[in-house]
Amino acid sequence: MPQPFPNLPPYLRGRVVCLDHASRVLADNPWGDPAHRDLHVLLPPGYDVDDRRYPAVLLLPGYAGTGEGMLSRGLTDISIASRIDRLIHGIPPDAPAVGPGAFDDAGRIDPTRGCPPFIAVLPDCMTRLGGSQFVDSPAMGAYATWLVDEIMPFVDGRFRTTGRWGVAGRSSGGFGALHLAMTRPGRFSAVVSHAGDMGFDLIWLGDLPRAVAGVQAAGGLGPFMDNCWRPQRWSPEHFSALMIIAMSCCFSPDMDADGPVPARLPVDFETGAVDFEVFELWKRFDPLERVHDPAAQDALRQLDLLFIDAGDRDEYLLHLGARRLSAALSDADIPHIHEEFPGGHRGTAWRWDRSLPLLAEALSRQA
């Protein structure tokens, strides 16, 4: 964020709506997580002026993140709501938050400035294990089904949408965007994956020693699971342990497993021995594996935009995964945009300024 006061004046902003959504498919999930979820919807500037319809975009946060968290503003970052307001008005992020904006004389958005307006939808996919990876799993919950079969129709029924949807996310949210696009053909017209999880053979092995240390510090897997939310401050080892357990429930569920986790685990938390057979189960979800599936390829070919990127020093080596995915997409003649930028895995929210206008333009072409 290049300035301390980025928010536009109230008369230039869109409207943030917080709804309560009662889910059918999340009821009775194995962790007892609530089926009632906050759903934040960002209506674009000008929404209340006339009766025009807008495309909609699911915005998915990374692991341990929430849709609500994307609305926060800090010393070095701008809220996603303010960022979208500026993009729609065509006001650069480093420009002062003053001026007439991009309205025409009737109070409607001037389409000659800024990106096309859209409705942004920020779901809460948090779980007791810190995230859901936006997949369906008996050991976690039916989060993909919730998003596509419940949240999207819920929004379509309450707001003036065109019926055209995009999905975008970063880190685990970027994985989720690709996962939904490849497994729910025809439901999305544009997809953005910022540093999405891929190349599972590279990104998860480094977390295993820290995860083992986190579990052992708690006195074993049972005590860790019983007390994982009690620490006031989480160590990196504690965080890694919860993340590996969450990935296990998402990618290698086993409802008959012994112990407190209904999944096959990729590591023995007592000895540190790695179970590579479990990693083979995880790889079924890896975008680098799934992209070779003809059905997934057909789903991606239907898109009007497929955008992937990563920083060239990503700590999880996701830039290497993005390079491999781009090569596979090119081999399959699937149109896409692949970009690599200077930076690592964190502090990359500014990349929304690049991707969201492309996404909005793609969704508006046939709206």
Coordinates of C-alpha atoms in Angstrom, one line a residue:
M1 CA 0.0 0.0 0.0
P2 CA 1.7 3.2 -1.1
Q3 CA -0.1 5.5 1.2
P4 CA -1.6 5.4 4.8
F5 CA -5.1 6.5 3.8
P6 CA -6.2 4.5 0.8
N7 CA -10.0 4.4 1.2
L8 CA -12.0 6.4 -1.2
P9 CA -14.7 8.9 0.1
P10 CA -17.9 7.2 1.0
Y11 CA -19.8 8.4 -2.1
L12 CA -17.3 6.6 -4.3
R13 CA -17.3 3.3 -2.5
G14 CA -19.2 0.1 -3.1
R15 CA -21.4 -1.4 -0.4
V16 CA -20.3 -4.3 1.8
V17 CA -23.1 -6.6 2.8
C18 CA -22.7 -9.4 5.5
L19 CA -25.3 -12.2 5.2
D20 CA -25.9 -15.3 7.3
H21 CA -25.9 -18.4 5.2
A22 CA -27.4 -21.6 6.6
S23 CA -25.8 -24.5 4.8
R24 CA -27.3 -27.9 4.3
V25 CA -24.2 -29.6 3.1
L26 CA -22.0 -28.4 6.0
A27 CA -24.3 -29.6 8.6
D28 CA -23.0 -32.6 10.6
N29 CA -19.4 -32.1 9.4
P30 CA -17.0 -34.3 11.3
W31 CA -15.5 -31.4 13.3
G32 CA -18.8 -29.9 14.5
D33 CA -18.0 -26.7 12.7
P34 CA -21.0 -24.4 12.3
A35 CA -23.2 -24.7 9.3
H36 CA -24.2 -21.0 9.6
R37 CA -21.5 -18.9 8.0
D38 CA -21.0 -15.2 7.5
L39 CA -21.0 -14.4 3.8
H40 CA -19.5 -11.0 2.8
V41 CA -20.7 -9.6 -0.5
L42 CA -19.1 -6.5 -2.1
L43 CA -21.5 -4.6 -4.3
P44 CA -19.8 -2.4 -6.8
P45 CA -20.0 1.4 -6.8
G46 CA -23.2 2.4 -8.6
Y47 CA -25.0 -0.8 -7.8
D48 CA -27.9 1.1 -6.1
V49 CA -28.3 3.6 -9.0
D50 CA -30.0 1.5 -11.6
D51 CA -31.1 -2.1 -12.3
R52 CA -28.2 -3.3 -14.3
R53 CA -26.7 -6.8 -13.7
Y54 CA -23.2 -7.7 -12.8
P55 CA -20.9 -10.7 -13.1
A56 CA -19.8 -12.3 -9.8
V57 CA -16.5 -13.5 -8.5
L58 CA -15.7 -15.9 -5.7
L59 CA -12.6 -14.7 -3.8
L60 CA -10.8 -17.4 -1.9
P61 CA -8.2 -16.7 0.8
G62 CA -5.1 -18.8 1.6
Y63 CA -4.9 -21.5 4.3
A64 CA -5.8 -20.0 7.7
G65 CA -7.5 -17.0 6.0
T66 CA -11.1 -16.0 5.8
G67 CA -13.2 -13.9 3.5
E68 CA -13.7 -11.5 6.3
G69 CA -10.0 -11.2 6.8
M70 CA -9.6 -9.9 3.2
L71 CA -11.6 -6.8 4.3
S72 CA -8.9 -5.8 6.7
R73 CA -6.6 -2.8 6.2
G74 CA -3.1 -2.6 7.7
L75 CA 0.0 -0.5 7.5
T76 CA 1.2 -2.1 4.3
D77 CA -2.0 -3.4 2.7
I78 CA -5.4 -2.1 1.5
S79 CA -8.7 -3.9 2.0
I80 CA -10.0 -5.9 -0.9
A81 CA -13.1 -3.7 -0.9
S82 CA -11.0 -0.5 -1.3
R83 CA -8.8 -2.2 -3.9
I84 CA -11.9 -3.1 -6.0
D85 CA -13.4 0.3 -5.6
R86 CA -10.2 1.9 -7.0
L87 CA -10.0 -0.6 -9.8
I88 CA -13.5 0.1 -10.9
H89 CA -13.0 3.9 -10.7
G90 CA -9.7 3.7 -12.5
I91 CA -7.9 5.3 -9.6
P92 CA -4.4 4.0 -9.2
P93 CA -3.3 2.6 -5.8
D94 CA -0.8 5.4 -5.3
A95 CA -3.3 8.2 -6.3
P96 CA -4.9 10.4 -3.5
A97 CA -8.3 9.2 -2.4
V98 CA -10.0 12.4 -3.7
G99 CA -11.7 13.5 -6.9
P100 CA -15.0 12.9 -8.7
G101 CA -14.3 9.3 -9.5
A102 CA -15.6 7.6 -12.6
F103 CA -19.4 8.3 -12.4
D104 CA -21.2 9.9 -15.3
D105 CA -23.8 12.7 -14.8
A106 CA -26.5 10.2 -13.8
G107 CA -24.4 8.7 -11.1
R108 CA -23.6 5.5 -13.0
I109 CA -20.1 4.1 -13.5
D110 CA -18.5 5.5 -16.6
P111 CA -17.4 2.3 -18.5
T112 CA -14.6 4.2 -20.3
R113 CA -12.6 4.4 -17.1
G114 CA -11.5 1.6 -14.8
C115 CA -12.3 -2.0 -15.0
P116 CA -15.9 -3.3 -15.5
P117 CA -17.8 -3.4 -12.2
F118 CA -18.5 -6.8 -10.6
I119 CA -19.9 -8.4 -7.4
A120 CA -17.2 -9.9 -5.2
V121 CA -18.2 -12.8 -2.9
L122 CA -16.1 -13.6 0.2
P123 CA -17.1 -16.9 1.8
D124 CA -16.0 -18.2 5.2
C125 CA -14.4 -21.6 4.6
M126 CA -12.6 -21.8 7.9
T127 CA -12.5 -25.1 9.8
R128 CA -11.3 -26.3 13.1
L129 CA -8.1 -27.4 11.3
G130 CA -7.5 -23.9 9.8
G131 CA -9.0 -24.4 6.3
S132 CA -10.8 -26.6 3.9
Q133 CA -8.7 -26.4 0.7
F134 CA -12.2 -25.8 -0.9
V135 CA -12.6 -29.5 -1.6
D136 CA -15.2 -32.1 -0.7
S137 CA -13.9 -34.6 1.9
P138 CA -15.7 -36.8 4.4
A139 CA -13.0 -36.0 6.9
M140 CA -13.5 -32.2 6.6
G141 CA -16.8 -31.3 4.9
A142 CA -18.3 -30.6 1.5
Y143 CA -16.8 -27.2 0.9
A144 CA -16.7 -27.4 -2.9
T145 CA -20.3 -28.4 -3.0
W146 CA -21.1 -25.6 -0.5
L147 CA -19.5 -23.0 -2.7
V148 CA -20.9 -24.1 -6.1
D149 CA -24.3 -25.6 -5.2
E150 CA -25.3 -23.4 -2.3
I151 CA -23.4 -20.1 -2.2
M152 CA -23.5 -19.3 -5.9
P153 CA -27.2 -19.8 -6.3
F154 CA -27.8 -18.0 -3.0
V155 CA -26.0 -14.9 -4.4
D156 CA -27.7 -15.2 -7.8
G157 CA -31.1 -15.2 -6.0
R158 CA -30.4 -12.1 -3.9
F159 CA -28.4 -9.8 -6.1
R160 CA -28.5 -8.7 -9.7
T161 CA -26.0 -11.0 -11.2
T162 CA -25.6 -11.9 -14.9
G163 CA -25.1 -15.6 -14.0
R164 CA -21.5 -15.5 -15.2
W165 CA -19.0 -16.3 -12.4
G166 CA -15.3 -16.1 -11.9
V167 CA -13.2 -17.6 -9.1
A168 CA -9.9 -16.2 -7.9
G169 CA -7.6 -16.9 -5.0
R170 CA -4.1 -16.9 -3.7
S171 CA -2.0 -19.7 -2.1
S172 CA -4.5 -22.4 -1.0
G173 CA -7.2 -20.1 -2.5
G174 CA -5.4 -20.3 -5.8
F175 CA -5.4 -24.0 -5.5
G176 CA -9.1 -23.9 -4.7
A177 CA -9.8 -21.8 -7.8
L178 CA -8.1 -24.3 -10.1
H179 CA -9.7 -27.2 -8.3
L180 CA -13.2 -25.8 -8.8
A181 CA -12.6 -24.9 -12.4
M182 CA -11.3 -28.4 -13.2
T183 CA -14.0 -30.3 -11.3
R184 CA -17.0 -28.1 -11.9
P185 CA -17.0 -27.6 -15.7
G186 CA -19.2 -24.9 -17.0
R187 CA -19.8 -23.2 -13.7
F188 CA -17.0 -20.6 -14.1
S189 CA -16.0 -18.4 -17.0
A190 CA -12.7 -17.0 -15.6
V191 CA -10.1 -18.3 -13.2
V192 CA -7.2 -16.6 -11.4
S193 CA -4.7 -18.5 -9.3
H194 CA -2.1 -16.4 -7.5
A195 CA 0.7 -18.7 -6.2
G196 CA -1.8 -21.6 -6.0
D197 CA -0.7 -24.8 -4.3
M198 CA 0.8 -27.2 -6.9
G199 CA 3.8 -29.4 -7.3
F200 CA 2.9 -31.3 -4.1
D201 CA 6.2 -33.2 -4.5
L202 CA 8.0 -30.0 -3.6
I203 CA 5.8 -27.9 -1.4
W204 CA 4.8 -30.2 1.5
L205 CA 7.9 -32.2 2.4
G206 CA 9.7 -29.2 4.0
D207 CA 6.8 -28.7 6.5
L208 CA 7.0 -32.3 7.8
P209 CA 9.9 -31.8 10.3
R210 CA 8.3 -28.7 11.7
A211 CA 5.0 -30.5 12.0
V212 CA 6.6 -33.4 13.8
A213 CA 8.2 -31.0 16.2
G214 CA 4.9 -29.2 16.8
V215 CA 3.0 -32.4 17.7
Q216 CA 5.8 -33.7 19.9
A217 CA 5.9 -30.4 21.8
A218 CA 2.3 -30.9 22.6
G219 CA 3.0 -34.4 24.0
G220 CA 1.7 -36.4 21.0
L221 CA -1.1 -36.3 18.4
G222 CA -3.9 -36.8 20.9
P223 CA -2.9 -33.9 23.2
F224 CA -2.1 -31.7 20.2
M225 CA -5.6 -32.2 18.8
D226 CA -7.3 -31.7 22.2
N227 CA -5.4 -28.4 22.8
C228 CA -4.5 -27.1 19.3
W229 CA -6.6 -23.9 19.8
R230 CA -5.5 -23.1 23.3
P231 CA -2.1 -21.4 22.7
Q232 CA -2.3 -17.6 22.7
R233 CA 0.7 -17.5 20.4
W234 CA 1.3 -20.2 17.8
S235 CA 4.9 -21.3 17.0
P236 CA 5.8 -22.1 13.4
E237 CA 5.9 -25.8 14.4
H238 CA 2.4 -25.6 15.8
F239 CA 1.1 -24.0 12.6
S240 CA 2.8 -26.5 10.4
A241 CA 1.4 -29.4 12.4
L242 CA -2.1 -28.2 12.1
M243 CA -1.7 -27.5 8.4
I244 CA -0.3 -31.0 7.6
I245 CA -3.2 -32.5 9.6
A246 CA -5.7 -30.3 7.6
M247 CA -4.2 -31.4 4.3
S248 CA -4.4 -35.0 5.4
C249 CA -8.1 -34.6 6.1
C250 CA -8.6 -32.9 2.7
F251 CA -6.5 -35.2 0.5
S252 CA -6.2 -38.6 2.3
P253 CA -9.4 -39.0 4.4
D254 CA -9.9 -42.3 6.2
M255 CA -12.9 -42.4 8.4
D256 CA -11.8 -45.7 9.8
A257 CA -8.3 -44.5 10.8
D258 CA -7.2 -45.2 14.4
G259 CA -6.5 -42.1 16.5
P260 CA -7.9 -38.6 16.7
V261 CA -7.5 -37.7 13.0
P262 CA -9.9 -39.3 10.4
A263 CA -7.2 -39.5 7.7
R264 CA -4.0 -41.2 6.6
L265 CA -1.1 -39.1 7.7
P266 CA 2.0 -38.5 5.5
V267 CA 4.4 -38.8 8.5
D268 CA 4.7 -40.7 11.7
F269 CA 4.6 -38.0 14.4
E270 CA 6.6 -40.1 16.8
T271 CA 9.5 -41.2 14.5
G272 CA 9.3 -38.7 11.6
A273 CA 9.2 -41.5 9.0
V274 CA 7.5 -40.3 5.8
D275 CA 4.8 -42.4 4.2
F276 CA 5.2 -41.7 0.5
E277 CA 2.1 -43.8 -0.3
V278 CA 0.1 -41.1 1.4
F279 CA 1.7 -38.5 -0.8
E280 CA 0.6 -40.5 -3.8
L281 CA -3.0 -40.0 -2.5
W282 CA -2.4 -36.3 -2.1
K283 CA -1.1 -36.0 -5.7
R284 CA -4.5 -36.9 -7.1
F285 CA -5.5 -33.3 -6.1
D286 CA -2.3 -31.7 -7.4
P287 CA -3.2 -29.4 -10.4
L288 CA 0.0 -30.7 -12.0
E289 CA -1.5 -34.2 -12.1
R290 CA -5.1 -33.2 -12.7
V291 CA -4.2 -31.0 -15.7
H292 CA -3.4 -34.2 -17.7
D293 CA -7.0 -35.5 -17.2
P294 CA -9.0 -35.0 -20.5
A295 CA -12.1 -33.9 -18.5
A296 CA -10.1 -31.3 -16.7
Q297 CA -8.5 -30.1 -19.9
D298 CA -11.9 -29.7 -21.5
A299 CA -13.1 -27.7 -18.5
L300 CA -10.2 -25.4 -18.7
R301 CA -10.6 -24.9 -22.5
Q302 CA -14.1 -23.5 -21.8
L303 CA -12.7 -20.6 -19.8
D304 CA -12.6 -17.1 -21.2
L305 CA -9.6 -16.4 -18.8
L306 CA -7.1 -18.6 -17.1
F307 CA -4.5 -16.6 -15.2
I308 CA -1.7 -18.1 -13.1
D309 CA 1.3 -16.4 -11.4
A310 CA 3.8 -16.7 -8.6
G311 CA 6.8 -14.8 -7.3
D312 CA 10.2 -15.8 -8.6
R313 CA 11.4 -16.5 -5.0
D314 CA 8.3 -18.2 -3.6
E315 CA 9.3 -19.9 -0.4
Y316 CA 7.1 -22.9 -1.2
L317 CA 8.6 -23.2 -4.7
L318 CA 5.2 -22.4 -6.3
H319 CA 6.9 -20.5 -9.1
L320 CA 8.3 -23.8 -10.2
G321 CA 4.9 -25.4 -10.0
A322 CA 3.4 -22.6 -12.0
R323 CA 6.1 -23.0 -14.7
R324 CA 5.3 -26.7 -14.9
L325 CA 1.5 -26.0 -15.1
S326 CA 2.0 -23.4 -17.8
A327 CA 4.1 -25.9 -19.9
A328 CA 1.4 -28.6 -19.5
L329 CA -1.3 -26.1 -20.5
S330 CA 0.6 -25.1 -23.5
D331 CA 1.2 -28.7 -24.5
A332 CA -2.6 -29.3 -24.3
D333 CA -3.3 -26.1 -26.3
I334 CA -5.2 -24.5 -23.4
P335 CA -5.0 -20.7 -23.6
H336 CA -3.8 -19.1 -20.5
I337 CA -1.7 -16.2 -19.0
H338 CA 1.3 -17.1 -16.9
E339 CA 3.3 -14.4 -15.2
E340 CA 6.2 -14.5 -12.8
F341 CA 7.1 -11.4 -10.7
P342 CA 9.9 -10.4 -8.4
G343 CA 9.0 -11.5 -4.9
G344 CA 8.1 -14.3 -2.5
H345 CA 4.9 -16.0 -1.2
R346 CA 3.8 -13.2 1.1
G347 CA 3.0 -9.6 0.7
T348 CA 1.6 -10.1 -2.8
A349 CA -1.9 -8.6 -2.5
W350 CA -0.9 -6.0 -5.0
R351 CA -1.1 -8.6 -7.7
W352 CA -4.9 -8.3 -7.5
D353 CA -4.4 -5.0 -9.3
R354 CA -3.1 -7.0 -12.3
S355 CA -5.6 -9.9 -12.2
L356 CA -9.0 -8.5 -11.2
P357 CA -9.3 -6.1 -14.2
L358 CA -8.5 -9.0 -16.6
L359 CA -11.0 -11.2 -14.8
A360 CA -13.7 -8.5 -14.8
E361 CA -13.2 -7.8 -18.5
A362 CA -13.4 -11.5 -19.4
L363 CA -16.7 -11.9 -17.4
S364 CA -18.2 -8.8 -19.0
R365 CA -17.5 -9.6 -22.6
Q366 CA -20.6 -11.8 -22.9
A367 CA -22.6 -10.5 -19.9

